[in-house]
């Protein structure tokens, strides 16, 4: 028996969530004594996939069928399942990315396994795979178990550490041919949101809301984000009013994120906004209203006018960088 | 004629302050208003949009749940669904719910099954993909746009990390919906009156097992031990963030 991870790639490169999934599987393997395998789908160099060895993966099964160079939900799920069956995987770990979440339910049905999504703890294989996951949009935590002997898990992005645990690794081609019907819905074009940092993967997110007064004032937000290597985000009304692009909208009805640092500027902290960001590990709030609900969940706060505070922050960061 | 099924989950209003029973066994429902899951509403709205575009459609709203979900289904009827179905079983486990939906939909020749991208109670994002697999339908997850292409296929946009994917799919498909695919609709008086007369059927559940056992609900660690800095003291904040290794 063994553990399989879905090592997601984009443009031929492994994505950070793939390493989170690998670390997760590796920690699990240490408990259960099983080997960690990975499946990667689509074009990627063997030398790239070998990097998974640094994170404890002993075998990478590479599915490389021309027809599957672009993401196709059913075909990808079938390929991961085929690999899982060939190695008698007991646990399949996927990153909680858009594509990971899109294929996990199919894989669970195919394997007749239980599916735990958005897991934030290491499952306990000796105790019904006992695990915790976030629920009610971050307002609750749910502990769950299963009586199934097989399990599929998606691990929350930025929800698990990445740690090198080097091992000997082999990359082997895995022969797999998709059914024509499984290629019905295949990506034919990708539209990149921006050259910026992906919001779901970013370590730091600088976010602003209606307190900004208008889209013309966002220059300082972008400058601050640029200095910190951060992604930018916004509240729902600012996206709805067209001040900011929709893909930046975070919250209950937008994107849910869990960066290491979330900086909220001129955002009141409505419950629906918090639902998308309260899993952030550290929160800084800048708001002129001391009663703004966001302060209730803040680790660091400044009560003040953002048009004065943000430029000062930018200067202070520049000064600190210059001094270092 | 496009046969459309819209799967609706019944969830606490987004403004709810979530509280659990003292033993962590369930949500404390006192004073909680339940609504159509906002993501499901995008699906329902898109289905109604197809009718407004001149397509012949029939729209069935479905919810797996006890009698308490019926007002939520009535609201879906008021917004514009033609009929509603309640599968009479508690919805505790997504895998169980997905199998109930598939058991109901099998053989009914739906062209489109709309769902939300996730249900805001357990945020599982599990039901739609499982329904697609159980029905052997194509699956468009996290759809932000849908435009018909002829009578039997459509072009979709779906959200991916760092962008958008464009794809075409031939029906039947399961579409999990999020913001962008449509706008929410407020039912009007005529809709509310009409909804009272529309059929709402109760269906007995299929025999299926549960896959996941809930153990306990708790709260995330409390936060908000806020360390404040004066508005003039941006340096203090920056220094602290650097010391903590955050920037
Ligand atoms: C079903 C539903 C789903 C929703 N989903 C989401 C969601 O996903 N994401 C989301 O964000 N919202 C969502 N909302 C909306 C949410 O309820 C709030 O309306 C919204 O988050 C408020 O955005 P805001 O904080 O930018 O604006 P406001 O609430 O107007 O807050 C602006 C803040 O800026 C501060 N401010 C003003 N001027 C300054 C200044 N010069 N310096 C410093 N501070 C200043 C004010 O004190 C205030 O706190 C949803 C609502 C509903 C009903
Ligand atoms: N009890 C239910 N009845 C009908 N549809 C549901 C139910 N639970 C979930 N769904 C559908 O599946 C979607 C995703 O839910 P989930 O997988 O639970 O996050 C929801 O937006 C609904 O469309």
Coordinates of C-alpha atoms and ligand atoms in Angstrom, one line a residue:
Chain A
X1 CA 0.0 0.0 0.0
X2 CA 1.1 3.5 -0.6
X3 CA 0.2 7.2 -0.7
X4 CA -0.3 9.1 -3.9
X5 CA -0.1 12.8 -4.5
X6 CA -1.4 14.8 -7.5
X7 CA 1.6 17.0 -8.4
X8 CA 0.0 19.8 -10.3
X9 CA 2.1 21.5 -12.9
X10 CA 1.6 24.7 -14.9
X11 CA 3.7 25.7 -17.9
X12 CA 5.8 22.6 -17.3
X13 CA 6.7 23.7 -13.7
X14 CA 5.6 22.2 -10.4
X15 CA 3.4 24.5 -8.4
X16 CA 3.9 25.3 -4.7
X17 CA 0.8 23.4 -3.6
X18 CA 2.4 20.3 -5.1
X19 CA 5.2 20.6 -2.5
X20 CA 2.7 21.2 0.3
X21 CA 0.9 18.0 -0.8
X22 CA 4.2 16.2 -0.9
X23 CA 5.1 17.3 2.6
X24 CA 1.7 16.3 3.9
X25 CA 2.0 12.9 2.3
X26 CA 5.5 12.5 3.6
X27 CA 4.4 13.3 7.2
X28 CA 1.6 10.8 6.8
X29 CA 4.0 8.2 5.4
X30 CA 6.1 8.6 8.5
X31 CA 3.1 7.5 10.6
X32 CA 2.1 4.6 8.4
X33 CA 5.3 3.5 6.9
X34 CA 4.0 3.7 3.4
X35 CA 5.9 4.9 0.3
X36 CA 4.9 8.3 -1.3
X37 CA 4.2 8.3 -5.0
X38 CA 3.3 11.2 -7.2
X39 CA 1.4 11.6 -10.5
X40 CA 2.1 14.5 -12.8
X41 CA 0.1 15.0 -16.0
X42 CA 1.2 17.0 -19.0
X43 CA 4.4 18.3 -20.4
X44 CA 7.2 18.6 -17.9
X45 CA 10.9 17.7 -17.9
X46 CA 12.1 14.7 -15.9
X47 CA 14.6 17.0 -14.2
X48 CA 11.7 19.2 -13.0
X49 CA 9.7 16.3 -11.7
X50 CA 12.7 14.9 -9.9
X51 CA 12.5 17.9 -7.5
X52 CA 9.7 16.0 -5.8
X53 CA 12.4 13.7 -4.4
X54 CA 13.5 16.6 -2.3
X55 CA 10.1 16.5 -0.6
X56 CA 10.0 12.8 0.1
X57 CA 8.4 11.4 -3.1
X58 CA 10.1 8.1 -4.2
X59 CA 8.4 7.5 -7.5
X60 CA 6.9 10.0 -9.9
X61 CA 4.4 8.6 -12.5
X62 CA 4.4 10.8 -15.5
X63 CA 1.3 10.7 -17.7
X64 CA 2.2 12.4 -20.9
X65 CA -0.4 11.9 -23.6
X66 CA -0.6 14.7 -26.2
X67 CA -4.4 14.8 -25.8
X68 CA -4.0 15.8 -22.2
X69 CA -1.6 18.7 -22.5
X70 CA -4.5 21.0 -21.5
X71 CA -6.6 20.3 -18.4
X72 CA -9.6 18.1 -19.0
X73 CA -11.5 17.2 -15.8
X74 CA -12.7 13.7 -16.6
X75 CA -9.5 12.5 -18.3
X76 CA -7.3 13.9 -15.5
X77 CA -9.4 12.2 -12.9
X78 CA -9.2 8.9 -14.8
X79 CA -5.4 9.1 -15.1
X80 CA -4.9 9.8 -11.4
X81 CA -7.3 6.9 -10.6
X82 CA -5.4 4.6 -12.9
X83 CA -2.1 5.4 -11.1
X84 CA -3.7 5.1 -7.7
X85 CA -5.0 1.6 -8.6
X86 CA -1.7 0.5 -10.1
X87 CA 0.1 1.2 -6.8
X88 CA -2.8 0.2 -4.5
X89 CA -2.9 3.7 -3.0
X90 CA -4.7 3.9 0.3
X91 CA -4.6 7.7 0.4
X92 CA -4.6 10.2 -2.5
X93 CA -3.6 13.7 -1.6
X94 CA -4.5 16.6 -3.8
X95 CA -3.8 20.3 -3.4
X96 CA -6.9 22.4 -2.8
X97 CA -6.4 24.3 -6.0
X98 CA -9.1 24.9 -8.7
X99 CA -8.0 21.9 -10.6
X100 CA -7.3 19.8 -7.5
X101 CA -10.8 20.5 -6.3
X102 CA -12.3 19.8 -9.7
X103 CA -11.0 16.3 -10.0
X104 CA -11.0 15.1 -6.4
X105 CA -14.7 14.2 -6.3
X106 CA -14.5 12.1 -9.4
X107 CA -11.5 10.2 -8.1
X108 CA -13.2 9.5 -4.8
X109 CA -16.2 8.0 -6.6
X110 CA -14.0 5.9 -8.9
X111 CA -12.0 4.6 -6.0
X112 CA -15.1 4.3 -3.8
X113 CA -13.2 6.3 -1.2
X114 CA -14.2 8.9 1.3
X115 CA -13.3 12.5 0.3
X116 CA -12.1 15.0 2.9
X117 CA -11.8 18.5 1.4
X118 CA -10.0 21.5 2.8
X119 CA -8.2 19.4 5.4
X120 CA -6.0 21.5 7.8
X121 CA -4.6 18.7 10.0
X122 CA -2.7 15.5 9.4
X123 CA -5.2 12.6 9.2
X124 CA -4.8 9.8 11.7
X125 CA -4.8 6.5 9.8
X126 CA -5.0 4.5 13.0
X127 CA -8.3 6.3 14.0
X128 CA -10.7 6.4 11.1
X129 CA -8.5 8.9 9.3
X130 CA -9.6 11.4 12.0
X131 CA -9.0 14.9 10.6
X132 CA -10.1 18.5 10.9
X133 CA -11.2 20.9 8.2
X134 CA -12.4 24.4 8.1
X135 CA -16.2 24.9 7.8
X136 CA -18.7 27.7 7.7
X137 CA -16.3 29.8 5.7
X138 CA -13.7 29.8 8.3
X139 CA -16.1 30.5 11.2
X140 CA -15.9 26.9 12.4
X141 CA -13.7 23.8 12.4
X142 CA -15.1 20.4 11.8
X143 CA -13.6 17.2 13.0
X144 CA -14.5 14.2 10.8
X145 CA -13.8 10.5 10.4
X146 CA -14.6 7.8 8.0
X147 CA -15.1 4.0 8.0
X148 CA -13.8 3.7 4.4
X149 CA -10.5 2.1 4.0
X150 CA -9.5 4.5 1.2
X151 CA -9.3 8.2 1.4
X152 CA -9.0 11.2 -1.0
X153 CA -7.9 14.5 0.6
X154 CA -7.5 18.0 -0.6
X155 CA -5.1 20.1 1.4
X156 CA -6.0 23.8 1.9
X157 CA -3.6 26.1 0.0
X158 CA -1.1 27.7 2.3
X159 CA -2.6 25.3 4.9
X160 CA 0.4 23.1 5.3
X161 CA 4.1 23.7 5.5
X162 CA 6.6 22.8 2.8
X163 CA 9.6 21.0 4.1
X164 CA 12.5 19.3 2.4
X165 CA 12.8 15.6 3.3
X166 CA 15.1 14.3 0.5
X167 CA 14.8 10.8 -0.8
X168 CA 15.9 8.8 -3.8
X169 CA 13.4 9.4 -6.6
X170 CA 12.6 7.8 -10.0
X171 CA 10.5 9.4 -12.7
X172 CA 8.7 6.8 -14.9
X173 CA 6.4 7.2 -17.8
X174 CA 2.9 5.9 -17.0
X175 CA 1.1 4.6 -20.0
X176 CA -2.4 6.1 -20.1
X177 CA -4.8 6.8 -22.9
X178 CA -7.8 8.9 -22.2
X179 CA -11.2 7.9 -23.5
X180 CA -12.5 10.3 -26.2
X181 CA -15.6 11.0 -24.1
X182 CA -13.4 12.1 -21.2
X183 CA -12.0 14.9 -23.4
X184 CA -15.4 16.5 -24.0
X185 CA -14.7 19.6 -21.8
X186 CA -11.0 20.4 -22.4
X187 CA -9.4 23.8 -22.0
X188 CA -8.9 25.4 -25.4
X189 CA -7.5 28.8 -24.2
X190 CA -6.1 30.3 -21.1
X191 CA -6.5 33.9 -20.1
X192 CA -3.9 35.0 -17.6
X193 CA -5.4 37.3 -15.0
X194 CA -2.2 39.4 -14.8
X195 CA 1.5 39.1 -14.6
X196 CA 1.2 39.5 -10.8
X197 CA 1.4 36.9 -8.1
X198 CA -1.4 34.4 -7.9
X199 CA -3.7 35.4 -5.1
X200 CA -4.3 31.9 -3.7
X201 CA -0.7 31.1 -3.6
X202 CA 0.7 34.5 -2.3
X203 CA 2.4 34.6 1.1
X204 CA 1.5 38.2 1.5
X205 CA -1.7 39.9 0.3
X206 CA -2.4 43.7 0.3
X207 CA -6.1 44.3 0.1
X208 CA -8.1 47.5 -0.1
X209 CA -11.8 48.5 0.0
X210 CA -14.2 51.3 -0.3
X211 CA -12.2 53.5 2.0
X212 CA -10.0 54.1 -1.0
X213 CA -12.6 56.5 -2.4
X214 CA -11.9 55.7 -6.0
X215 CA -9.9 53.5 -8.4
X216 CA -7.5 56.4 -9.2
X217 CA -6.1 56.0 -5.7
X218 CA -4.9 52.4 -6.0
X219 CA -1.4 53.4 -7.1
X220 CA -0.2 53.3 -3.5
X221 CA -1.7 49.9 -2.9
X222 CA 0.1 48.5 -5.9
X223 CA 3.3 50.2 -4.8
X224 CA 3.0 48.7 -1.3
X225 CA 2.3 45.2 -2.8
X226 CA 5.2 45.6 -5.2
X227 CA 7.6 46.4 -2.3
X228 CA 6.4 43.4 -0.3
X229 CA 6.2 40.9 -3.2
X230 CA 2.5 40.6 -2.4
X231 CA -0.6 39.9 -4.4
X232 CA -3.4 42.5 -4.4
X233 CA -7.0 41.9 -3.4
X234 CA -10.1 43.9 -2.8
X235 CA -13.5 43.9 -1.2
X236 CA -16.7 42.9 -3.1
X237 CA -18.1 46.4 -3.7
X238 CA -14.9 47.8 -5.2
X239 CA -15.0 44.9 -7.7
X240 CA -18.7 45.4 -8.3
X241 CA -18.2 49.1 -9.0
X242 CA -15.5 48.3 -11.5
X243 CA -12.7 49.9 -9.4
X244 CA -10.9 46.6 -9.4
X245 CA -10.9 43.5 -11.5
X246 CA -13.3 40.7 -10.4
X247 CA -10.6 38.2 -9.9
X248 CA -9.3 40.2 -7.0
X249 CA -12.5 40.0 -5.0
X250 CA -12.0 38.0 -1.8
X251 CA -14.6 36.9 0.7
X252 CA -17.5 34.6 1.0
X253 CA -18.6 35.0 -2.6
X254 CA -15.1 35.7 -3.9
X255 CA -11.8 33.9 -3.5
X256 CA -10.9 32.4 -0.2
X257 CA -7.3 32.9 0.8
X258 CA -5.0 32.0 3.7
X259 CA -1.8 33.9 3.3
X260 CA 0.8 34.3 5.9
X261 CA 0.1 38.0 6.1
X262 CA -3.1 39.9 5.1
X263 CA -3.0 43.7 5.1
X264 CA -6.5 45.2 5.0
X265 CA -6.7 48.9 4.1
X266 CA -10.0 50.8 4.2
X267 CA -12.1 47.6 4.5
X268 CA -14.7 47.5 7.2
X269 CA -14.5 43.8 7.8
X270 CA -18.0 42.7 7.1
X271 CA -18.7 39.1 8.1
X272 CA -18.8 38.1 4.4
X273 CA -15.4 39.6 3.8
X274 CA -13.9 37.9 6.8
X275 CA -15.3 34.6 5.7
X276 CA -12.7 34.6 2.8
X277 CA -9.7 35.9 4.7
X278 CA -10.0 34.9 8.4
X279 CA -7.7 31.9 7.8
X280 CA -4.9 34.3 7.2
X281 CA -2.1 33.6 9.7
X282 CA -1.5 37.3 10.5
X283 CA -3.8 40.3 9.8
X284 CA -2.9 44.0 9.7
X285 CA -5.8 46.4 9.6
X286 CA -5.6 50.1 8.7
X287 CA -8.9 51.9 9.1
X288 CA -9.9 55.4 10.3
X289 CA -12.9 54.0 12.3
X290 CA -11.8 52.4 15.6
X291 CA -15.1 50.6 15.7
X292 CA -14.5 48.8 12.3
X293 CA -15.3 45.2 12.9
X294 CA -12.0 44.2 11.2
X295 CA -10.1 45.2 14.3
X296 CA -11.7 42.3 16.2
X297 CA -9.7 39.8 14.2
X298 CA -6.6 41.9 13.7
X299 CA -3.2 41.0 15.0
X300 CA -1.8 44.5 14.3
X301 CA -3.8 47.7 13.8
X302 CA -3.5 51.3 13.0
X303 CA -6.5 53.6 13.5
X304 CA -5.9 56.4 11.1
X305 CA -6.4 57.9 7.6
X306 CA -5.2 55.5 5.1
X307 CA -4.1 58.3 2.8
X308 CA -1.6 59.3 5.4
X309 CA -0.7 55.9 6.8
X310 CA -0.1 54.0 3.6
X311 CA 2.5 56.4 2.2
X312 CA 4.2 56.4 5.6
X313 CA 4.3 52.6 5.5
X314 CA 5.8 52.7 2.1
X315 CA 8.5 55.1 3.3
X316 CA 9.2 53.0 6.4
X317 CA 9.7 49.8 4.4
X318 CA 12.0 51.6 1.9
X319 CA 14.0 53.0 4.8
X320 CA 14.2 49.6 6.5
X321 CA 15.3 48.0 3.3
X322 CA 17.9 50.7 2.7
X323 CA 19.3 50.3 6.2
X324 CA 19.5 46.5 5.9
Chain B
X1 CA -36.3 21.7 -24.9
X2 CA -33.4 22.0 -22.4
X3 CA -34.1 20.0 -19.2
X4 CA -32.3 21.7 -16.4
X5 CA -31.8 20.6 -12.8
X6 CA -30.7 23.2 -10.3
X7 CA -29.3 21.8 -7.1
X8 CA -29.9 24.0 -4.1
X9 CA -28.5 23.8 -0.6
X10 CA -30.2 25.4 2.3
X11 CA -27.6 27.4 4.4
X12 CA -27.4 30.0 7.2
X13 CA -27.6 33.5 5.9
X14 CA -24.1 34.9 5.2
X15 CA -24.5 37.4 8.1
X16 CA -25.1 34.7 10.7
X17 CA -22.9 34.6 13.7
X18 CA -22.1 30.9 13.7
X19 CA -22.7 29.1 17.0
X20 CA -22.7 25.4 17.8
X21 CA -24.5 23.3 20.3
X22 CA -22.5 23.0 23.5
X23 CA -21.5 19.4 22.7
X24 CA -20.3 20.4 19.2
X25 CA -22.8 18.0 17.6
X26 CA -24.5 20.5 15.3
X27 CA -25.2 24.1 14.4
X28 CA -27.2 26.0 17.0
X29 CA -30.2 27.0 14.9
X30 CA -31.7 29.5 17.3
X31 CA -32.4 32.7 15.5
X32 CA -30.6 31.6 12.4
X33 CA -32.2 32.6 9.0
X34 CA -31.7 30.1 6.3
X35 CA -31.4 31.0 2.6
X36 CA -30.5 29.6 -0.8
X37 CA -26.8 29.1 -0.8
X38 CA -25.6 32.2 -2.7
X39 CA -23.6 30.1 -5.2
X40 CA -26.6 28.0 -6.1
X41 CA -28.5 31.2 -6.8
X42 CA -26.0 32.0 -9.5
X43 CA -26.9 28.7 -11.1
X44 CA -30.6 29.3 -10.8
X45 CA -30.2 32.7 -12.3
X46 CA -28.2 31.4 -15.2
X47 CA -30.9 28.8 -15.9
X48 CA -33.6 31.6 -16.0
X49 CA -31.3 33.6 -18.2
X50 CA -31.4 30.8 -20.8
X51 CA -35.2 31.1 -20.9
X52 CA -34.9 34.9 -21.3
X53 CA -32.5 34.3 -24.2
X54 CA -35.4 32.5 -26.0
X55 CA -34.5 28.9 -25.2
X56 CA -37.2 26.4 -24.4
X57 CA -36.3 25.3 -20.9
X58 CA -37.8 23.5 -17.9
X59 CA -36.1 24.2 -14.6
X60 CA -36.4 21.9 -11.7
X61 CA -35.0 23.0 -8.3
X62 CA -33.8 20.2 -6.0
X63 CA -32.8 20.1 -2.4
X64 CA -31.8 17.1 -0.3
X65 CA -33.1 17.9 3.2
X66 CA -35.9 17.7 5.8
X67 CA -39.2 19.7 5.7
X68 CA -37.3 22.8 7.0
X69 CA -35.8 23.3 3.5
X70 CA -39.2 23.8 1.8
X71 CA -39.3 27.6 2.2
X72 CA -35.9 27.8 0.5
X73 CA -37.3 25.7 -2.4
X74 CA -40.4 28.0 -2.5
X75 CA -38.0 30.9 -2.9
X76 CA -36.4 29.2 -5.9
X77 CA -39.8 28.8 -7.4
X78 CA -40.5 32.5 -6.8
X79 CA -37.3 33.4 -8.5
X80 CA -38.3 31.3 -11.5
X81 CA -37.9 27.6 -11.3
X82 CA -40.9 25.6 -12.7
X83 CA -41.1 22.9 -10.1
X84 CA -39.2 21.7 -7.1
X85 CA -38.2 18.4 -5.5
X86 CA -37.2 17.7 -2.0
X87 CA -35.4 14.5 -1.4
X88 CA -36.4 13.7 2.2
X89 CA -33.2 12.9 3.9
X90 CA -30.8 14.8 6.2
X91 CA -27.9 16.3 4.3
X92 CA -24.9 15.6 6.5
X93 CA -22.5 14.1 4.1
X94 CA -21.7 15.4 0.6
X95 CA -21.0 12.0 -0.8
X96 CA -24.5 10.8 0.4
X97 CA -26.1 14.0 -1.0
X98 CA -24.4 13.5 -4.4
X99 CA -25.6 9.9 -4.6
X100 CA -29.2 11.0 -3.7
X101 CA -29.1 13.6 -6.5
X102 CA -27.7 11.2 -9.0
X103 CA -30.2 8.5 -8.1
X104 CA -33.0 11.0 -8.7
X105 CA -31.6 12.4 -11.9
X106 CA -30.7 9.0 -13.5
X107 CA -32.9 8.3 -16.5
X108 CA -34.6 11.8 -16.5
X109 CA -32.5 13.1 -19.4
X110 CA -31.3 16.3 -17.9
X111 CA -29.2 18.3 -20.3
X112 CA -27.8 20.6 -17.6
X113 CA -27.3 20.3 -13.9
X114 CA -26.4 23.6 -12.3
X115 CA -24.9 23.6 -8.8
X116 CA -23.0 26.2 -6.7
X117 CA -19.3 26.0 -6.6
X118 CA -19.6 25.1 -2.9
X119 CA -22.1 25.2 -0.1
X120 CA -21.2 27.9 2.4
X121 CA -21.8 25.6 5.4
X122 CA -19.2 22.9 4.8
X123 CA -17.5 24.5 1.9
X124 CA -16.9 21.0 0.5
X125 CA -17.0 21.6 -3.2
X126 CA -17.7 17.9 -3.4
X127 CA -21.3 17.4 -4.6
X128 CA -21.1 18.7 -8.2
X129 CA -18.0 16.7 -9.2
X130 CA -19.4 13.6 -7.7
X131 CA -22.8 14.0 -9.4
X132 CA -20.9 14.5 -12.7
X133 CA -19.0 11.2 -12.1
X134 CA -22.0 9.3 -11.0
X135 CA -24.0 10.5 -14.0
X136 CA -21.1 10.2 -16.4
X137 CA -21.6 13.9 -17.4
X138 CA -18.9 16.4 -18.3
X139 CA -18.1 18.7 -15.5
X140 CA -17.4 22.5 -15.6
X141 CA -16.2 23.6 -12.2
X142 CA -16.0 27.2 -11.0
X143 CA -17.8 28.5 -14.0
X144 CA -17.8 32.3 -14.4
X145 CA -19.4 32.5 -17.9
X146 CA -21.7 30.4 -20.1
X147 CA -22.9 31.1 -23.6
X148 CA -24.9 28.6 -25.6
X149 CA -23.4 27.3 -28.9
X150 CA -26.2 25.9 -30.9
X151 CA -28.8 23.8 -29.0
X152 CA -26.6 21.2 -27.4
X153 CA -23.4 22.7 -26.3
X154 CA -22.0 25.8 -24.7
X155 CA -18.8 27.8 -24.2
X156 CA -17.7 28.3 -20.6
X157 CA -15.1 30.2 -18.7
X158 CA -13.9 28.7 -15.5
X159 CA -11.7 30.2 -12.9
X160 CA -8.2 28.7 -12.4
X161 CA -5.3 29.8 -10.3
X162 CA -4.0 33.0 -11.8
X163 CA -6.6 33.3 -14.6
X164 CA -9.4 31.9 -16.6
X165 CA -9.8 28.9 -18.8
X166 CA -12.1 28.9 -21.9
X167 CA -13.7 25.6 -22.9
X168 CA -16.5 24.1 -24.9
X169 CA -18.6 21.2 -23.8
X170 CA -21.4 19.2 -25.3
X171 CA -24.4 18.5 -23.1
X172 CA -25.1 16.8 -20.7
X173 CA -23.0 18.7 -18.3
X174 CA -22.8 19.6 -14.6
X175 CA -21.9 23.2 -14.1
X176 CA -20.7 24.5 -10.7
X177 CA -21.3 28.2 -10.6
X178 CA -19.7 31.2 -9.0
X179 CA -19.8 35.0 -9.4
X180 CA -19.7 36.2 -13.0
X181 CA -22.0 33.6 -14.6
X182 CA -25.1 35.6 -13.7
X183 CA -26.5 38.2 -11.3
X184 CA -28.6 37.4 -8.4
X185 CA -32.3 38.1 -8.8
X186 CA -34.9 39.3 -6.3
X187 CA -38.2 37.6 -6.7
X188 CA -41.1 40.0 -7.5
X189 CA -44.6 39.9 -6.2
X190 CA -45.9 37.9 -9.3
X191 CA -43.2 35.4 -8.8
X192 CA -44.0 34.9 -5.1
X193 CA -47.7 34.5 -5.9
X194 CA -47.0 32.1 -8.7
X195 CA -44.7 30.0 -6.5
X196 CA -47.5 29.1 -4.2
X197 CA -49.1 27.1 -7.0
X198 CA -46.1 25.5 -8.5
X199 CA -45.5 21.8 -7.7
X200 CA -43.1 20.9 -4.8
X201 CA -42.7 17.1 -4.7
X202 CA -41.4 15.1 -1.8
X203 CA -39.3 12.1 -2.9
X204 CA -38.1 9.3 -0.7
X205 CA -34.3 8.9 -0.5
X206 CA -32.4 6.1 -2.2
X207 CA -30.6 3.5 -0.1
X208 CA -27.1 4.7 0.0
X209 CA -24.4 4.7 2.6
X210 CA -22.7 7.7 4.3
X211 CA -19.0 8.1 3.7
X212 CA -18.0 10.7 6.2
X213 CA -18.9 10.8 9.9
X214 CA -19.0 14.2 11.6
X215 CA -17.3 14.0 15.0
X216 CA -17.4 17.5 16.4
X217 CA -17.7 21.2 15.6
X218 CA -15.5 23.7 17.3
X219 CA -14.3 27.3 16.7
X220 CA -11.1 28.5 15.2
X221 CA -8.6 29.8 17.7
X222 CA -9.7 33.2 19.0
X223 CA -8.0 36.2 17.4
X224 CA -8.0 39.9 17.9
X225 CA -5.4 40.4 20.6
X226 CA -4.7 43.4 18.5
X227 CA -1.4 45.3 18.9
X228 CA -2.1 48.9 18.0
X229 CA 0.4 51.4 16.6
X230 CA -0.2 55.2 16.4
X231 CA -1.0 56.5 12.9
X232 CA 2.4 58.4 12.9
X233 CA 4.3 55.2 13.9
X234 CA 4.4 53.3 10.6
X235 CA 8.0 52.6 11.4
X236 CA 6.9 50.7 14.6
X237 CA 4.6 48.5 12.6
X238 CA 7.1 47.8 9.9
X239 CA 9.8 47.0 12.5
X240 CA 7.5 44.6 14.2
X241 CA 6.5 42.9 10.9
X242 CA 10.2 42.5 10.1
X243 CA 11.1 41.2 13.5
X244 CA 8.4 38.5 13.2
X245 CA 9.7 37.5 9.8
X246 CA 6.4 38.5 8.1
X247 CA 7.9 40.8 5.5
Ligands
LIG1 C1 -24.6 37.5 0.2 C2 -23.5 38.5 0.4 C3 -22.2 38.1 0.0 C4 -21.1 39.0 0.1 N1 -19.9 38.6 -0.2 C5 -18.8 39.4 0.0 C6 -17.5 39.0 -0.3 O1 -17.2 37.9 -0.8 N2 -16.5 39.9 -0.1 C7 -16.7 41.2 0.4 O2 -15.7 41.9 0.6 N3 -17.9 41.6 0.7 C8 -19.0 40.7 0.5 N4 -20.3 41.2 0.7 C9 -20.4 42.6 1.1 C10 -20.2 42.9 2.5 O3 -21.3 42.7 3.3 C11 -19.7 44.4 2.7 O4 -20.7 45.2 2.1 C12 -18.4 44.7 2.0 O5 -17.4 43.8 2.4 C13 -17.9 46.1 2.4 O6 -16.8 46.5 1.6 P1 -15.8 47.6 2.2 O7 -15.3 47.2 3.5 O8 -14.8 47.8 1.1 O9 -16.7 48.9 2.2 P2 -17.3 49.6 3.5 O10 -18.1 48.7 4.4 O11 -17.9 50.8 3.0 O12 -16.0 50.0 4.4 C14 -15.1 51.0 4.1 C15 -14.2 51.1 5.3 O13 -13.2 52.0 4.9 C16 -12.9 52.9 6.1 N5 -12.4 54.1 5.6 C17 -13.1 55.1 4.8 N6 -12.2 56.1 4.5 C18 -11.0 55.8 5.1 C19 -9.8 56.5 5.2 N7 -9.6 57.7 4.6 N8 -8.8 55.9 5.9 C20 -9.0 54.7 6.5 N9 -10.1 54.0 6.5 C21 -11.2 54.6 5.8 C22 -14.3 53.0 6.7 O14 -14.1 53.3 8.1 C23 -14.9 51.6 6.5 O15 -14.6 50.8 7.6 C24 -21.3 40.3 0.6 C25 -22.6 40.7 0.9 C26 -23.7 39.8 0.8 C27 -25.1 40.2 1.2
LIG2 N1 -28.4 19.2 0.4 C1 -28.3 19.5 -0.9 N2 -29.3 19.5 -1.8 C2 -29.1 19.8 -3.1 N3 -28.0 20.3 -3.6 C3 -26.9 20.3 -2.8 C4 -27.0 20.0 -1.4 N4 -25.8 20.1 -0.8 C5 -25.0 20.6 -1.8 N5 -25.7 20.7 -3.0 C6 -25.2 21.3 -4.3 O1 -23.8 21.1 -4.4 C7 -23.1 22.4 -4.4 C8 -21.8 22.3 -3.7 O2 -22.0 21.8 -2.4 P1 -20.8 21.2 -1.5 O3 -20.2 20.1 -2.3 O4 -21.6 20.6 -0.3 O5 -19.9 22.3 -1.2 C9 -24.1 23.3 -3.8 O6 -23.9 24.6 -4.2 C10 -25.4 22.7 -4.3 O7 -25.6 23.1 -5.7

